[in-house]
mmCIF file of C-alpha atoms and ligand atoms in Angstrom:
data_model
loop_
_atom_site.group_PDB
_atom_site.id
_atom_site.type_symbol
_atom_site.label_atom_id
_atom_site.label_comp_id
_atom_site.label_asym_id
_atom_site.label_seq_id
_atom_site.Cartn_x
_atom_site.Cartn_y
_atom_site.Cartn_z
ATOM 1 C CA UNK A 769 -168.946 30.334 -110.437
ATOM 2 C CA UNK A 770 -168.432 27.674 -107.429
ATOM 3 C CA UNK A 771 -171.989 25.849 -106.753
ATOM 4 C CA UNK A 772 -173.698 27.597 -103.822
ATOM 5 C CA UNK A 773 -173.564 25.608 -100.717
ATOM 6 C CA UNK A 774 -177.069 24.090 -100.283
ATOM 7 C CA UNK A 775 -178.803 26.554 -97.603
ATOM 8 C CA UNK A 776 -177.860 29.469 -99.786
ATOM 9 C CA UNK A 777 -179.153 27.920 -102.785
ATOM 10 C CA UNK A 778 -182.549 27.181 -100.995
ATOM 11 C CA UNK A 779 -182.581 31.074 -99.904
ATOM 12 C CA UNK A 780 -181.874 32.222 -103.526
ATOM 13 C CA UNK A 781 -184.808 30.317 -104.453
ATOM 14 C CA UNK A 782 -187.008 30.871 -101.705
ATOM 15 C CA UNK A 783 -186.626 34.936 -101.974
ATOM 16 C CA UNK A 784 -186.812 35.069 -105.723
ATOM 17 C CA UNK A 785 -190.763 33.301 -105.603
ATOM 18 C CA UNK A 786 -191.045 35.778 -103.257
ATOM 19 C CA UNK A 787 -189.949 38.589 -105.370
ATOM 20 C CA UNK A 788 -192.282 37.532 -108.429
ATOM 21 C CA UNK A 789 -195.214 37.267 -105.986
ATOM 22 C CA UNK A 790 -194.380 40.594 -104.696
ATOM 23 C CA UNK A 791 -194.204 42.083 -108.622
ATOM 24 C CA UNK A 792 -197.583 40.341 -109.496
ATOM 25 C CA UNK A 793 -199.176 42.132 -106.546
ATOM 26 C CA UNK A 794 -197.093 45.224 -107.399
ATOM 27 C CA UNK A 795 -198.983 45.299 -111.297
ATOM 28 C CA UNK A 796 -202.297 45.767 -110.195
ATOM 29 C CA UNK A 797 -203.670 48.400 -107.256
ATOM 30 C CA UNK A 798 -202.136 47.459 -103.776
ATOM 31 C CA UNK A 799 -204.405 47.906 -101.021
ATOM 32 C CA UNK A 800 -202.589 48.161 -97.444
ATOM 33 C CA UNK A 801 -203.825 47.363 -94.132
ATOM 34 C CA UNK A 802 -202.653 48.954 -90.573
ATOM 35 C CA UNK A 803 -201.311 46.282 -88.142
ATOM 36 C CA UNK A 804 -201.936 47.035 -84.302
ATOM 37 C CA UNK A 805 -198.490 48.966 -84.150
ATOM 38 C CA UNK A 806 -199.691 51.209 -87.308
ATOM 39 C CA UNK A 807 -197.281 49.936 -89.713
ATOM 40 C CA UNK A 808 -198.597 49.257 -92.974
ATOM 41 C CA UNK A 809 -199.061 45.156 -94.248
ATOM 42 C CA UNK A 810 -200.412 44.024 -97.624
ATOM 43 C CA UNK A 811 -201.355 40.818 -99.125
ATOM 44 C CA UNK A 812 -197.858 40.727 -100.941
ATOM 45 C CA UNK A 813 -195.653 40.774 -97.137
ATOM 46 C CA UNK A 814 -198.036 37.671 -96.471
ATOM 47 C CA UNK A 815 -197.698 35.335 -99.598
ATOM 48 C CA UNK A 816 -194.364 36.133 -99.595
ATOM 49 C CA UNK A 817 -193.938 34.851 -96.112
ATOM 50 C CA UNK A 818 -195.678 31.792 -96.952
ATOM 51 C CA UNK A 819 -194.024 30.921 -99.893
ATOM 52 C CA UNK A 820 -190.513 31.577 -98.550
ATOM 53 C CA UNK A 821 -191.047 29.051 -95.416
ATOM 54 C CA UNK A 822 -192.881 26.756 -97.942
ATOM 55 C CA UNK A 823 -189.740 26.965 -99.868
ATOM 56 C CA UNK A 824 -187.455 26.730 -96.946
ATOM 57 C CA UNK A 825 -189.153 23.958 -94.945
ATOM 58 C CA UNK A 826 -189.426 21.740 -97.777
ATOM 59 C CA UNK A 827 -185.588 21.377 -97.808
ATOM 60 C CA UNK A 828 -185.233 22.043 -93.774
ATOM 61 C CA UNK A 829 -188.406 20.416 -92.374
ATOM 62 C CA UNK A 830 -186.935 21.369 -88.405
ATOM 63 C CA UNK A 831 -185.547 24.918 -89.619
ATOM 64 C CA UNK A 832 -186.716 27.850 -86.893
ATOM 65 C CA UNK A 833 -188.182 30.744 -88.833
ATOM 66 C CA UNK A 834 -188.806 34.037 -87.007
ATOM 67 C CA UNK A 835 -190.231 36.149 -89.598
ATOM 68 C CA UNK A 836 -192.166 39.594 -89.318
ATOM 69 C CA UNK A 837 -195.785 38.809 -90.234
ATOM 70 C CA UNK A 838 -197.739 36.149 -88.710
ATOM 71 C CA UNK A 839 -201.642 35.103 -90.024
ATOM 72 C CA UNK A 840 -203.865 36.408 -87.079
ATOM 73 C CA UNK A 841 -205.377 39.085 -89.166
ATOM 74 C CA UNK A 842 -205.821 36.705 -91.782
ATOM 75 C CA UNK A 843 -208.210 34.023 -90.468
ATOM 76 C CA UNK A 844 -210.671 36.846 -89.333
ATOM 77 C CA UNK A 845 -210.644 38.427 -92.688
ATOM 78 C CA UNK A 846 -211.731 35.936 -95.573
ATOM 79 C CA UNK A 847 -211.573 38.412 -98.081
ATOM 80 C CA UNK A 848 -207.783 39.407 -97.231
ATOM 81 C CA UNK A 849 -207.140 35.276 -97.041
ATOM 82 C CA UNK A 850 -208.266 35.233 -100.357
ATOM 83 C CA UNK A 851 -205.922 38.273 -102.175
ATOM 84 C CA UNK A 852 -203.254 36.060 -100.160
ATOM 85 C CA UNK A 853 -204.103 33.022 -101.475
ATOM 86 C CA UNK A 854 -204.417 33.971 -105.177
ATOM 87 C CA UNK A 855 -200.868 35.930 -104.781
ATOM 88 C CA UNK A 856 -199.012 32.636 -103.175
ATOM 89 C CA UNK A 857 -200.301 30.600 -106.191
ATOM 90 C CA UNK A 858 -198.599 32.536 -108.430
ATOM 91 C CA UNK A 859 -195.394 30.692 -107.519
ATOM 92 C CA UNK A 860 -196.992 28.163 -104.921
ATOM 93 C CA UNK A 861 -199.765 26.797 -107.351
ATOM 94 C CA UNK A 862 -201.322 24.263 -105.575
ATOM 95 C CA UNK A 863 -201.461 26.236 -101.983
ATOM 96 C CA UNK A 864 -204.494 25.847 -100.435
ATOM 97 C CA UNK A 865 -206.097 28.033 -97.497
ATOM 98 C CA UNK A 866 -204.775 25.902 -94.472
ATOM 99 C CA UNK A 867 -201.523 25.679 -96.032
ATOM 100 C CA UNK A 868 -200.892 29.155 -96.855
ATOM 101 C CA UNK A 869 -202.134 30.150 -93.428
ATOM 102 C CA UNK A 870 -199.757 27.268 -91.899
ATOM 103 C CA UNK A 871 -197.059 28.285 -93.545
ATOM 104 C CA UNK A 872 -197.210 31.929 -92.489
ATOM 105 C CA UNK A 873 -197.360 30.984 -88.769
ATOM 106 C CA UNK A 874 -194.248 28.583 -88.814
ATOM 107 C CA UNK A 875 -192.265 31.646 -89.898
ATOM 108 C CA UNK A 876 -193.791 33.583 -86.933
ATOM 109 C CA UNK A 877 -191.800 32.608 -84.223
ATOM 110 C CA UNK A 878 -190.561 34.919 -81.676
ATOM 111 C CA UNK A 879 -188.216 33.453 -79.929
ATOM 112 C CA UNK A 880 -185.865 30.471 -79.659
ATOM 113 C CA UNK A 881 -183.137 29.092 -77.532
ATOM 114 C CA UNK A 882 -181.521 27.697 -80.545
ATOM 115 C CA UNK A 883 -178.206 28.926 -81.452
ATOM 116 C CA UNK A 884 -179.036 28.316 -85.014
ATOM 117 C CA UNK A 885 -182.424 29.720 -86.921
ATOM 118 C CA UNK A 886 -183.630 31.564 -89.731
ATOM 119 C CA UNK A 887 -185.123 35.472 -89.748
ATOM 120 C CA UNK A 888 -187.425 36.625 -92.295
ATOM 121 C CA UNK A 889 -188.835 40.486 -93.207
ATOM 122 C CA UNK A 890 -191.322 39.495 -96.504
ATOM 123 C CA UNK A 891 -190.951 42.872 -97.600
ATOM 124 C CA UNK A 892 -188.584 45.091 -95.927
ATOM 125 C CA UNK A 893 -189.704 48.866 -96.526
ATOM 126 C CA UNK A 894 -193.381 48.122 -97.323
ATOM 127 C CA UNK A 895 -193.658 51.820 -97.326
ATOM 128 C CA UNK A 896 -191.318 51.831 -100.302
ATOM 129 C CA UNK A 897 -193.427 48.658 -101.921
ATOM 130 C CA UNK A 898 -196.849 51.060 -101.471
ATOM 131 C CA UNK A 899 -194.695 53.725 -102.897
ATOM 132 C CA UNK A 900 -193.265 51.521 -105.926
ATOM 133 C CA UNK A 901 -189.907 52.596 -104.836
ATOM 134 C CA UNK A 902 -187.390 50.215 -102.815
ATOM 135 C CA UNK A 903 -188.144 47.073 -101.155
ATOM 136 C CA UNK A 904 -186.795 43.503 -100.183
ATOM 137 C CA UNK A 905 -187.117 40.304 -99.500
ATOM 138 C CA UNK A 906 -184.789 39.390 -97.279
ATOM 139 C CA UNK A 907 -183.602 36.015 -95.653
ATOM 140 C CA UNK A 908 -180.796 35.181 -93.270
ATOM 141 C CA UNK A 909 -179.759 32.455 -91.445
ATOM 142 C CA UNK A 910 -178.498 33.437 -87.910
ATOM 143 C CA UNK A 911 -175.057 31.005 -86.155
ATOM 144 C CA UNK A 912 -174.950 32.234 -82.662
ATOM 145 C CA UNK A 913 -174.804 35.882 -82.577
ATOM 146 C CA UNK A 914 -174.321 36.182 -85.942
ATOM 147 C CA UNK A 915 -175.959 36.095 -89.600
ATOM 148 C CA UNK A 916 -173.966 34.056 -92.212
ATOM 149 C CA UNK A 917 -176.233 32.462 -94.905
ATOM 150 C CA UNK A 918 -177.887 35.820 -96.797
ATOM 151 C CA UNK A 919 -180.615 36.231 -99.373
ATOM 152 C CA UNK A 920 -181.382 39.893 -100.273
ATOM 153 C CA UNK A 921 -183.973 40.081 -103.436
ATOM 154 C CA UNK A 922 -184.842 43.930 -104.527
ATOM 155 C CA UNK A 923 -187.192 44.136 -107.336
ATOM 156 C CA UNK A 924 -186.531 47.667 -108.177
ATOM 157 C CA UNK A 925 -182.726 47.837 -107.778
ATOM 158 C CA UNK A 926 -180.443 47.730 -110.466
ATOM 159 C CA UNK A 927 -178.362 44.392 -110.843
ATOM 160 C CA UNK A 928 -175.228 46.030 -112.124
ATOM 161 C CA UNK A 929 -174.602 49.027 -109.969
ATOM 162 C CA UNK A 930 -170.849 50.575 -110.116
ATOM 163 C CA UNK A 931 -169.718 53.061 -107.946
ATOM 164 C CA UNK A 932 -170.445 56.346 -108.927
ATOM 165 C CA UNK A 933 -173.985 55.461 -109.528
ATOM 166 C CA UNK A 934 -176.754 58.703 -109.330
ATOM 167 C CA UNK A 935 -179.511 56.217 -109.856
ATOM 168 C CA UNK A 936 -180.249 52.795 -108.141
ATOM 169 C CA UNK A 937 -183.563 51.978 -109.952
ATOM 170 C CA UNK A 938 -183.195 49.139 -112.000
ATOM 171 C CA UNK A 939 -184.623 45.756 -112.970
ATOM 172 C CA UNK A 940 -183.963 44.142 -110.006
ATOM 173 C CA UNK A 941 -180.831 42.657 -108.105
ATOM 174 C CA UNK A 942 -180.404 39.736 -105.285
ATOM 175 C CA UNK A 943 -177.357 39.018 -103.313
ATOM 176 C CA UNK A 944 -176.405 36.045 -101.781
ATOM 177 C CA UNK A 945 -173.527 34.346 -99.964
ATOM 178 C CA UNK A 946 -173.059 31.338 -97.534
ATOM 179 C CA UNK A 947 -171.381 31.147 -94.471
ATOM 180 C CA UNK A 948 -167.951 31.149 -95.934
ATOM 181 C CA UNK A 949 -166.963 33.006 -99.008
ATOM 182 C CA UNK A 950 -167.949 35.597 -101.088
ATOM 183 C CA UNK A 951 -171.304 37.537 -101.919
ATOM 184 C CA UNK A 952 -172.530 36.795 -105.306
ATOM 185 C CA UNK A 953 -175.341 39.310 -107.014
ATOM 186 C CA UNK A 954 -177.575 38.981 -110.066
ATOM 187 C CA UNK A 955 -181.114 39.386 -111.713
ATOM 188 C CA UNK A 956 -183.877 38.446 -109.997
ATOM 189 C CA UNK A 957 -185.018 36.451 -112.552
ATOM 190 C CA UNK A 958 -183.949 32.580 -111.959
ATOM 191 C CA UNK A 959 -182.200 32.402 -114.831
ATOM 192 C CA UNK A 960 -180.289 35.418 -114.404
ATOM 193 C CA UNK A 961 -176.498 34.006 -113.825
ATOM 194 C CA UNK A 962 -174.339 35.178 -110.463
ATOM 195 C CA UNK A 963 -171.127 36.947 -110.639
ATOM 196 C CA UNK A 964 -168.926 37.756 -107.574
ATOM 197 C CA UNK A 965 -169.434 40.866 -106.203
ATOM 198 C CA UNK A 966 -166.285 43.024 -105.836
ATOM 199 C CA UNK A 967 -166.007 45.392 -103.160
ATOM 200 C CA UNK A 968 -165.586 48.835 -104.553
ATOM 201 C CA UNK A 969 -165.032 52.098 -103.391
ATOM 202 C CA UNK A 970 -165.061 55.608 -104.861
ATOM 203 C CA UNK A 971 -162.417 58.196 -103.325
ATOM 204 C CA UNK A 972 -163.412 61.933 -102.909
ATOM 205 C CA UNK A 973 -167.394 62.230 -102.148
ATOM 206 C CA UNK A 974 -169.013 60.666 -99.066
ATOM 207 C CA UNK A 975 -172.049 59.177 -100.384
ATOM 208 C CA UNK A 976 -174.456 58.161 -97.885
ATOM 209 C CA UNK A 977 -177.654 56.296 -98.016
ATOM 210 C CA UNK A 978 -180.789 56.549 -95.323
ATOM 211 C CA UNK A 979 -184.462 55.711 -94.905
ATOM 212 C CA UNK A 980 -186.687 58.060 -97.273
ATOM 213 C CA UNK A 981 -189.549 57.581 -94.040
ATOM 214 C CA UNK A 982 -188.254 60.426 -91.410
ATOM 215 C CA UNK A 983 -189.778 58.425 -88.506
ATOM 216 C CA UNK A 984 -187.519 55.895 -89.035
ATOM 217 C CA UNK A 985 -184.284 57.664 -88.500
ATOM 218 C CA UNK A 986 -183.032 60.846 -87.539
ATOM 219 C CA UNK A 987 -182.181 62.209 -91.484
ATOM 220 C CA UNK A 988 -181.784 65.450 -90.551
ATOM 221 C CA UNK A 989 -178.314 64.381 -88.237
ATOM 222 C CA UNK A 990 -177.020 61.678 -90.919
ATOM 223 C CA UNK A 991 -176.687 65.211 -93.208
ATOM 224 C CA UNK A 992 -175.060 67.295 -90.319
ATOM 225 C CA UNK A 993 -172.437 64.077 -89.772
ATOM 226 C CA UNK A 994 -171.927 63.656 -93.510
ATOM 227 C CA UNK A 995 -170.443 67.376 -93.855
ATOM 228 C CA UNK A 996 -168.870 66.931 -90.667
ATOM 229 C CA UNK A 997 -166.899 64.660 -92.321
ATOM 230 C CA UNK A 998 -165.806 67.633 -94.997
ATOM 231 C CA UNK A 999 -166.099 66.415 -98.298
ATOM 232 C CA UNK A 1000 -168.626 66.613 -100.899
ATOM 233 C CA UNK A 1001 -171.971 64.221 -100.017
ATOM 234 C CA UNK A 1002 -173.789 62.221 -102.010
ATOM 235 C CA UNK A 1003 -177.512 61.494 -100.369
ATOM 236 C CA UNK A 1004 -179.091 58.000 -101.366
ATOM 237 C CA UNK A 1005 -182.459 58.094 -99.970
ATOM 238 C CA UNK A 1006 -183.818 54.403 -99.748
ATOM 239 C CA UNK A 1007 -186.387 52.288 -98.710
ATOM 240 C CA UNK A 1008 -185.352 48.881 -96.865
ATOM 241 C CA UNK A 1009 -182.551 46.757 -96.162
ATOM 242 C CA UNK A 1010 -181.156 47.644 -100.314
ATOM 243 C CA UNK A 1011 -179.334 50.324 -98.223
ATOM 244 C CA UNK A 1012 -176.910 47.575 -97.217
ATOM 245 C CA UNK A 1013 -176.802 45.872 -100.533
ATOM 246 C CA UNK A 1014 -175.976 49.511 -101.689
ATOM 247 C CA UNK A 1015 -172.728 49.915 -99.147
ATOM 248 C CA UNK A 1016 -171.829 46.334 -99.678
ATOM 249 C CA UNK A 1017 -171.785 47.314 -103.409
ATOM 250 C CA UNK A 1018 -170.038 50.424 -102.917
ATOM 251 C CA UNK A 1019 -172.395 52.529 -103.936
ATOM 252 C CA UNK A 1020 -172.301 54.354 -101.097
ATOM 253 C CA UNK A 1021 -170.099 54.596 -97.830
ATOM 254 C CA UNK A 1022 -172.331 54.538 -94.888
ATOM 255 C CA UNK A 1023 -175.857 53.584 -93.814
ATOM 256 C CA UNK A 1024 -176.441 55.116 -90.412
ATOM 257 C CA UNK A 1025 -180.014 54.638 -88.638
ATOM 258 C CA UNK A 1026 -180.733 56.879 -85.923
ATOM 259 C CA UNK A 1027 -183.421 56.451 -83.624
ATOM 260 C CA UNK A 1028 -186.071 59.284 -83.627
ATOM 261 C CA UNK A 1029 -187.097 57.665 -80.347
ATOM 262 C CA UNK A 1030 -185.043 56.697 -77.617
ATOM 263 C CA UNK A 1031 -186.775 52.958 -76.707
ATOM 264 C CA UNK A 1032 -187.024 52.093 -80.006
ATOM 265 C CA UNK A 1033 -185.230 47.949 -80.471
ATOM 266 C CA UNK A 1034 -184.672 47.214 -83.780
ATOM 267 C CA UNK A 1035 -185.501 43.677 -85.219
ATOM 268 C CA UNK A 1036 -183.389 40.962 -86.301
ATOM 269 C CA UNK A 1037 -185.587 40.587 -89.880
ATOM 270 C CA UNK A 1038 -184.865 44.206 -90.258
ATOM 271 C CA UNK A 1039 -181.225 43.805 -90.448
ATOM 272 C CA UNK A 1040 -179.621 40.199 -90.530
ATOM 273 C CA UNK A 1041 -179.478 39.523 -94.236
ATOM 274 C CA UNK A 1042 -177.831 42.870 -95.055
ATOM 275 C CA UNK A 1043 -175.483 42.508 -92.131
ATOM 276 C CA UNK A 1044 -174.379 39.437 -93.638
ATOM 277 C CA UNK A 1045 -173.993 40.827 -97.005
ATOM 278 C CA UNK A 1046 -172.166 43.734 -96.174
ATOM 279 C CA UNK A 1047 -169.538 42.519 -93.556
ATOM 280 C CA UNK A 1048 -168.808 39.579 -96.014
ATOM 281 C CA UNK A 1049 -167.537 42.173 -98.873
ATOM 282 C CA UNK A 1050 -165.543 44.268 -95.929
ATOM 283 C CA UNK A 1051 -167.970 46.714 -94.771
ATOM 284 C CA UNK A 1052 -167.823 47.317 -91.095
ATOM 285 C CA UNK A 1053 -171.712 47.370 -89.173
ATOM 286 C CA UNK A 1054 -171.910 48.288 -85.480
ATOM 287 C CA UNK A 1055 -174.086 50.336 -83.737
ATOM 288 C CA UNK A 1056 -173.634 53.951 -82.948
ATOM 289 C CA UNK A 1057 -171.610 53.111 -79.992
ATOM 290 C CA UNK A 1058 -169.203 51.007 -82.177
ATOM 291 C CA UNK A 1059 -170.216 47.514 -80.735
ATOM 292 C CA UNK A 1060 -171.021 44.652 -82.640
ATOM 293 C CA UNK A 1061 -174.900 43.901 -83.492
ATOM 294 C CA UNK A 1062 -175.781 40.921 -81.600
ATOM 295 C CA UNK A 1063 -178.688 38.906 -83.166
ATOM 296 C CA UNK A 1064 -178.174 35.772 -80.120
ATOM 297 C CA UNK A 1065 -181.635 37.030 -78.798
ATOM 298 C CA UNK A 1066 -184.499 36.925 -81.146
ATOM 299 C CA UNK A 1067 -186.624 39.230 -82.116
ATOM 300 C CA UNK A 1068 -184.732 42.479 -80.771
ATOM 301 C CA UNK A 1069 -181.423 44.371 -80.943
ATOM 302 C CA UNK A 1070 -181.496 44.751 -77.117
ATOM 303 C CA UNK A 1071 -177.738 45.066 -76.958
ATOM 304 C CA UNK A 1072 -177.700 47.879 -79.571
ATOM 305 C CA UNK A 1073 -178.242 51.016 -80.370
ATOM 306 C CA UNK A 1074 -178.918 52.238 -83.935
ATOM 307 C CA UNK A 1075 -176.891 51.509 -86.516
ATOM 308 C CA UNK A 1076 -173.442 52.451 -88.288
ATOM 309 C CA UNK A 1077 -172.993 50.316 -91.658
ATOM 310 C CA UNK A 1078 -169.732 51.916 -93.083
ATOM 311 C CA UNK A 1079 -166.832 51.242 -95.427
ATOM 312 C CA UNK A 1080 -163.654 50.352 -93.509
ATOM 313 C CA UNK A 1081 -161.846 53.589 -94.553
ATOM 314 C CA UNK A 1082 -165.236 55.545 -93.335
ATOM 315 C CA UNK A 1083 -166.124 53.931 -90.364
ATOM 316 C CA UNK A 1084 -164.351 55.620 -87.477
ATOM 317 C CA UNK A 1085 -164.801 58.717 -88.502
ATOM 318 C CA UNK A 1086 -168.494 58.511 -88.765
ATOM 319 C CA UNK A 1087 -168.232 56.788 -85.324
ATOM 320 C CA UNK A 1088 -166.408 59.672 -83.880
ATOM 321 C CA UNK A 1089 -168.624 62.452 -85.238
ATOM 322 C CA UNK A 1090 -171.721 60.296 -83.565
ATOM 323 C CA UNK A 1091 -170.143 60.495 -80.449
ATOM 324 C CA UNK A 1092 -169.075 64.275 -80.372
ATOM 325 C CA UNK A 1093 -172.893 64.778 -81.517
ATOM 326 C CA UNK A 1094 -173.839 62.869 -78.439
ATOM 327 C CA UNK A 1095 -175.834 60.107 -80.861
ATOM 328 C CA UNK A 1096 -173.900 57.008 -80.099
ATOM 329 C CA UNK A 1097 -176.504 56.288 -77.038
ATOM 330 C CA UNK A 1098 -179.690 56.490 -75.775
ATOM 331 C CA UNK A 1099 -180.383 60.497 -74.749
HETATM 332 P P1 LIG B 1369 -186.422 51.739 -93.854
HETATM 333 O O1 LIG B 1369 -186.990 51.259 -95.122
HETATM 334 O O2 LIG B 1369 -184.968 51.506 -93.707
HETATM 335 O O3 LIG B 1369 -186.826 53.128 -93.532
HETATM 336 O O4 LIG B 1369 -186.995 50.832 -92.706
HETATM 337 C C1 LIG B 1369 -188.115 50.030 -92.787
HETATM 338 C C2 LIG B 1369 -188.304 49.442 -91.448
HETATM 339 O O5 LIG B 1369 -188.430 50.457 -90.467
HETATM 340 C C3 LIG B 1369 -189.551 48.631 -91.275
HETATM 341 O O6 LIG B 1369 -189.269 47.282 -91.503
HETATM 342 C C4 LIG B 1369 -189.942 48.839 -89.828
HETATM 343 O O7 LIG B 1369 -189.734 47.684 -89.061
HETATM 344 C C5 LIG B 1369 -188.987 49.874 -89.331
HETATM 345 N N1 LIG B 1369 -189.593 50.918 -88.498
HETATM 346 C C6 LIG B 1369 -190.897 51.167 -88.272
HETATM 347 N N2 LIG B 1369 -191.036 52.197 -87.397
HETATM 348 C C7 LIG B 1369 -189.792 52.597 -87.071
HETATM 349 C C8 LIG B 1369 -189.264 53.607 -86.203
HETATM 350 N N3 LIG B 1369 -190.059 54.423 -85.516
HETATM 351 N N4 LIG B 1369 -187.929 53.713 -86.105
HETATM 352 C C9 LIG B 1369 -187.112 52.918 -86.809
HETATM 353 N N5 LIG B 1369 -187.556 51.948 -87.649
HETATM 354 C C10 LIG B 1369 -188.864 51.789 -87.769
HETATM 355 MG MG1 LIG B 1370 -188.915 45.498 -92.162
#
């Protein structure tokens, strides 16, 4: 393969530490803590927020990172400071306390006014990381209103998914690509080598992956649209952004997330490196209106609603049974 254009090299690296810190925490019993908006947090989403900025800022010293976590909770709690600590050294071996908690607050930014910056979600689907199903680590550097440079590291996906698949558990997979070019996927290991990813598709079925969490999206309407659609479906429940890694792969034909509320504003670390995965192999993402996801204003998705992550030959038609469903808006 080509040499990976520096920034995507740096991402590879940064979200595979993060992937071994998250298995090392994964081995022994995971304890999880409620954050002020009741979503779950464990030491593992923290060290692997530190040690992907440490990675990251080491090469790109001015790079804007506007990750999910931030270390608030942290320096009031020496205990949880100290499971954080111990996990970051497993790939960061001489952190220390100030460092670690540094770290984790230079990827907490909220906002920016420049065009260009990073977005970080330590573990994507730490529901499915408590569960020891689906998670990722996932990295993305935004251009304007867009995502280019990608890094997608799932620890329980399988690296060499083909279409067809009826199981996505595996050893572990990452996906990368720069801002030009193609995706490339492997191991998770370092060593593992990259290959390009084709983009496949598999006539016949509709298979369709969603969240396995019901409060996250309306699963009950991605079924009725699927047999709308009047072919045989495939369901892929699944924790975090893998879902795109799955429809870039051709695994399956559509991620759709429908809000179970009507206010809710999705996040740009929820969705920029798998954006930029799966447009870069072909697949189509909009919202459920159609429009392009714009990620120019950090941390929301003001300008969207939902989202439609479809292959090409899919896409309209999903978008058309959204609409006759009255989904593609806010009710
Ligand atoms: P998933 O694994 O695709 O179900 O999504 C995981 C993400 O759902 C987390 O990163 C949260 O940010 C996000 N999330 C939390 N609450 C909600 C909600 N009520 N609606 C949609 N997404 C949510
Ligand atoms: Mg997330």
């Amino acid at each position: 393969m080509a040499a990976l254009e520096l920034p995507t090299a740096v991402a590879l690296r940064a979200v595979r530490d993060a992937a071994q810190v998250c298995r090392a925490v994964s081995a022994g019993a995971i304890r999880a803590i409620t954050k002020s908006d009741q979503s779950p947090v464990t030491i593992a989403d923290y060290a692997a927020q530190a040690v992907v900025v440490h990675v990251l800022t080491e090469e790109f010293p001015d790079a804007v990172v506007v990750g999910e976590e931030s270390a608030e909770l942290l320096r009031s709690d020496d205990e949880l400071c100290a499971g954080v600590l111990a996990a970051t050294r497993v790939v960061w071996r001489d952190a220390d306390r100030e460092a670690v908690l540094a770290a984790i607050d230079a990827g907490a930014r909220r906002s920016t006014s420049d065009r260009s910056y990073w977005t970080l979600d330590p573990i994507d689907g730490t529901k499915g990381f408590l569960r020891r199903e689906q998670y990722a680590v996932c990295l993305a550097r935004v251009d304007g209103d867009t995502p280019t440079v990608a890094a997608l590291a799932c620890p329980n996906l399988a690296h060499d998914l083909v279409p067809g698949a009826v199981s996505v558990v595996g050893q572990g997979s990452v996906l990368v690509c720069g801002a030009v070019g193609p995706v490339w996927r492997g191991g998770i290991e370092h060593s593992a080598p990259l290959a390009e990813v084709a983009f496949a598709d598999e006539p016949g079925i509709v298979a369709i992956t969603h969240s396995v969490e019901a409060e996250h999206t309306r699963i009950d309407r991605v079924h009725v649209i699927a047999e709308r659609l009047g072919r045989p479906v495939r369901a892929i429940p699944c924790d975090s952004q893998a879902k795109y890694a799955l429809v870039a792969q051709g695994i399956a034909h559509a991620y759709m997330r429908i809000p179970t509320r009507p206010d809710r504003v999705e996040t740009v670390w929820d969705h920029a490196a798998g954006v930029a995965l799966a447009t870069r192999t072909g697949v189509i993402v909009t919202d459920l209106a159609g429009k392009p996801i714009d990620f120019s204003s950090p941390p929301g998705l003001a300008a969207n609603y939902g989202i439609l992550c479809a292959h090409p030959r899919v896409h309209a038609d999903f978008l058309r049974e959204l609409t006759a469903l009255g989904l593609s808006a806010e009710p």
